[in-house]
Amino acid sequence: KQQGRNNFQWYTSDLNERVCEHARLRNDLQKAIDTESLKLHYQPQIETRTGRVSGIEALLRWEHPQRGFISPAVFVPVAEDSGQIIPLSLWVLDTACAQLRQLGEQGITGISMAVNISPIHFQRGHFVQFVQTILEKHGLCGEQLELEITESLLLHNAEQAIDTLHRLKALGVRIALDDFGTGFSSLSYLKRLPIDKIKIDRSFIQELGTDCHDAAIIQGIIAMAHHLSLTVVAEGVETESQAAFLKGSRCDVLQGYYFAKPMKYEALEVFLRGVKG
Ligand code: C2E
Ligand code: MG
Ligand code: MG
Ligand code: MG
C-alpha cells in the first residue's frame, strides 16, 4: 500500500513535469514562429539508376536560444497538440517552394521538393486550395512538389483523406508514404491509396548488417511496390554497404547521411552544383 502511494506520487510529479515542459516548449515555439527563427534544411535524394539528385526533402530546424537544437520529432507533436502546426506548416510549404524556385533561377532544375505534411494540416479544409495557391505564387508545376504523409492520416477519416489525395494528384502533386513499415495498415491500404512512392523506414535500413530478416523484408517491400508501380525510397542510408545492397535490390532512390546530411539552402546550392559537375 505504502509503495503504491509512493508510486502514485512519483507518477503525478512526473506527469506535472511533462505538462510543464510541454507548456514551456509551446511558449518558446510561439516566440520562434513570431520571430521567424525556425529554419528549413534540405537533404538530397539520389536516384540509383543515374546517380543524380532527383529530389530534396525539407526538414524543420529549431535552434532554441538557451537549449540549443531541438528535434522536430520533439516539437512537431507539441505544435500538433496546440494547433501551432497550421501556421508552421503553411510557412514550411511556402518557404520550401520559394527555395525550389530559387534553385530553378540558379539553373538547377529537374529536382523535386518533398515536404512533410502533418495529418492535422492535411485534414483541414482548404488544404488542397492552399497547395494550389502556393504553387501558383512561386510559378511551380504540381510535379515539382512531393508531399510526404504517413499512414496515421488514414486512422480517422480514411475516405476523406483518400478524396483529398485524389484532388492533390489532380494538381500533379506527387504523394509519398513516409516511414513505411512502421504502421499497422500498410498492406491493406496500399492498393487503395493514390500514392506514387513509399519511403522504407530508417529502422529497416539501420539493422541491415545485423538482422538478416531486414534484408528479406526490404527486398519484399521493393518487389511488392514495383508490382504496384510505386517508386521506392530508402531513408537513413548511412554506409556504403547499405547503399550497395539497396542498389542491388533495385531500390529506386536513396537518402541518408552516407550521401549527405540535411543542410541549409546555401550549402545545398553548392552541393548540387558539385554533383552536377
Ligand atoms: P522523416 O520525415 O522520416 O525524416 C527523416 C529523418 O531522418 C530526419 O530527421 C532526417 O534528418 C533523418 N535522417 C536522414 N538521413 C539519416 C541517416 O542517414 N541517419 C539517421 N540517423 N537519420 C537520418 P529529423 O530532421 O530529425 O526529422 C524527424 C521527423 O520530424 C521527420 O521524420 C518528420 O516526421 C518530422 N518533420 C521534420 N520536418 C517537418 C516538417 O516540416 N513538417 C512536419 N509535419 N514534420 C516534420
Ligand atoms: Mg519525411
Ligand atoms: Mg521517414
Ligand atoms: Mg516521420
CSV table of N, CA and C and ligand atoms in Angstrom, one decimal, residues 40 43 57-61 71-73 76 85 92 116-118 148 178-179 202 206 235-238 255-257 262, ligand 1:
chain,number,residue,atom,x,y,z
A,40,LEU,N,14.6,25.9,-42.4
A,40,LEU,CA,14.4,24.6,-43.2
A,40,LEU,C,15.8,24.2,-43.6
A,43,GLN,N,17.7,17.8,-47.5
A,43,GLN,CA,18.5,16.6,-47.6
A,43,GLN,C,18.3,16.0,-49.0
A,57,GLU,N,14.5,16.7,-49.5
A,57,GLU,CA,13.4,16.7,-48.5
A,57,GLU,C,13.7,17.9,-47.6
A,58,ALA,N,12.6,18.7,-47.4
A,58,ALA,CA,12.7,19.8,-46.5
A,58,ALA,C,12.5,19.3,-45.0
A,59,LEU,N,13.4,19.7,-44.1
A,59,LEU,CA,13.3,19.3,-42.7
A,59,LEU,C,13.4,20.5,-41.8
A,60,LEU,N,12.4,20.6,-40.9
A,60,LEU,CA,12.4,21.8,-40.0
A,60,LEU,C,13.5,21.7,-39.0
A,61,ARG,N,14.1,22.9,-38.7
A,61,ARG,CA,15.2,23.0,-37.7
A,61,ARG,C,14.9,24.2,-36.7
A,71,SER,N,14.9,18.7,-31.7
A,71,SER,CA,14.5,17.9,-32.9
A,71,SER,C,13.0,18.1,-33.2
A,72,PRO,N,12.7,18.1,-34.5
A,72,PRO,CA,11.3,18.2,-34.9
A,72,PRO,C,10.5,17.0,-34.4
A,73,ALA,N,11.2,15.9,-34.2
A,73,ALA,CA,10.4,14.8,-33.6
A,73,ALA,C,9.9,15.1,-32.2
A,76,VAL,N,7.4,19.0,-33.2
A,76,VAL,CA,6.2,18.9,-34.1
A,76,VAL,C,5.0,18.3,-33.4
A,85,ILE,N,0.8,23.9,-35.4
A,85,ILE,CA,1.2,23.2,-36.6
A,85,ILE,C,0.7,23.8,-37.9
A,92,VAL,N,6.3,26.3,-43.8
A,92,VAL,CA,7.2,25.3,-44.4
A,92,VAL,C,6.9,25.2,-45.9
A,116,ASN,N,7.2,17.3,-45.6
A,116,ASN,CA,6.4,16.5,-44.6
A,116,ASN,C,5.1,17.2,-44.3
A,117,ILE,N,4.0,16.5,-44.3
A,117,ILE,CA,2.7,17.2,-44.0
A,117,ILE,C,2.1,16.5,-42.8
A,118,SER,N,1.8,17.3,-41.8
A,118,SER,CA,1.1,16.7,-40.6
A,118,SER,C,-0.3,16.4,-41.0
A,148,GLU,N,4.9,14.3,-48.3
A,148,GLU,CA,5.1,13.1,-47.5
A,148,GLU,C,4.1,13.0,-46.4
A,178,ASP,N,5.5,8.1,-46.0
A,178,ASP,CA,6.7,8.1,-45.2
A,178,ASP,C,6.7,7.0,-44.1
A,179,ASP,N,7.9,6.7,-43.6
A,179,ASP,CA,8.1,5.7,-42.5
A,179,ASP,C,7.4,4.4,-42.8
A,202,ARG,N,13.7,4.1,-41.8
A,202,ARG,CA,15.1,4.0,-41.4
A,202,ARG,C,15.4,2.8,-40.6
A,206,GLN,N,18.8,0.5,-40.9
A,206,GLN,CA,19.8,0.5,-39.9
A,206,GLN,C,20.3,-0.8,-39.5
A,235,GLU,N,15.3,5.5,-46.6
A,235,GLU,CA,15.8,6.6,-45.8
A,235,GLU,C,16.7,6.1,-44.8
A,236,GLY,N,17.6,7.0,-44.4
A,236,GLY,CA,18.6,6.6,-43.3
A,236,GLY,C,19.7,5.7,-43.8
A,237,VAL,N,20.1,5.9,-45.1
A,237,VAL,CA,21.3,5.1,-45.6
A,237,VAL,C,22.6,5.7,-45.1
A,238,GLU,N,23.3,5.0,-44.3
A,238,GLU,CA,24.5,5.6,-43.6
A,238,GLU,C,25.8,5.0,-44.1
A,255,GLN,N,18.4,7.9,-49.6
A,255,GLN,CA,18.6,9.2,-48.9
A,255,GLN,C,19.2,8.8,-47.5
A,256,GLY,N,20.2,9.6,-47.2
A,256,GLY,CA,20.8,9.3,-45.9
A,256,GLY,C,22.2,10.0,-45.7
A,257,TYR,N,22.7,9.9,-44.5
A,257,TYR,CA,24.0,10.6,-44.2
A,257,TYR,C,25.1,10.1,-45.1
A,262,PRO,N,21.1,16.6,-43.9
A,262,PRO,CA,20.3,17.8,-44.2
A,262,PRO,C,21.2,19.1,-44.1
B,1,C2E,P1,11.1,11.9,-41.5
B,1,C2E,O1,10.2,12.7,-42.4
B,1,C2E,O2,11.0,10.4,-41.6
B,1,C2E,O3,12.6,12.5,-41.8
B,1,C2E,C1,13.7,11.7,-41.8
B,1,C2E,C2,14.5,11.9,-40.6
B,1,C2E,O4,15.7,11.1,-40.7
B,1,C2E,C3,15.1,13.3,-40.4
B,1,C2E,O5,15.1,13.6,-39.0
B,1,C2E,C4,16.5,13.2,-41.0
B,1,C2E,O6,17.3,14.3,-40.6
B,1,C2E,C5,16.9,11.9,-40.5
B,1,C2E,N1,17.9,11.2,-41.3
B,1,C2E,C6,18.2,11.3,-42.6
B,1,C2E,N2,19.2,10.6,-43.0
B,1,C2E,C7,19.6,9.9,-41.9
B,1,C2E,C8,20.7,9.0,-41.6
B,1,C2E,O7,21.4,8.5,-42.5
B,1,C2E,N3,20.8,8.5,-40.3
B,1,C2E,C9,20.0,9.0,-39.3
B,1,C2E,N4,20.2,8.5,-38.1
B,1,C2E,N5,19.0,9.9,-39.6
B,1,C2E,C10,18.8,10.3,-40.8
B,1,C2E,P2,14.6,15.0,-38.4
B,1,C2E,O8,15.1,16.1,-39.4
B,1,C2E,O9,15.1,15.0,-37.0
B,1,C2E,O10,13.1,14.9,-38.5
B,1,C2E,C11,12.3,14.0,-37.7
B,1,C2E,C12,10.9,13.9,-38.1
B,1,C2E,O11,10.2,15.2,-37.8
B,1,C2E,C13,10.7,13.7,-39.6
B,1,C2E,O12,10.8,12.3,-40.0
B,1,C2E,C14,9.3,14.2,-39.8
B,1,C2E,O13,8.3,13.2,-39.4
B,1,C2E,C15,9.2,15.4,-38.8
B,1,C2E,N6,9.4,16.6,-39.5
B,1,C2E,C16,10.6,17.3,-39.9
B,1,C2E,N7,10.3,18.4,-40.5
B,1,C2E,C17,8.9,18.5,-40.6
B,1,C2E,C18,8.0,19.5,-41.2
B,1,C2E,O14,8.4,20.5,-41.8
B,1,C2E,N8,6.7,19.2,-41.0
B,1,C2E,C19,6.2,18.1,-40.3
B,1,C2E,N9,4.9,18.0,-40.2
B,1,C2E,N10,7.0,17.2,-39.8
B,1,C2E,C20,8.4,17.4,-39.9
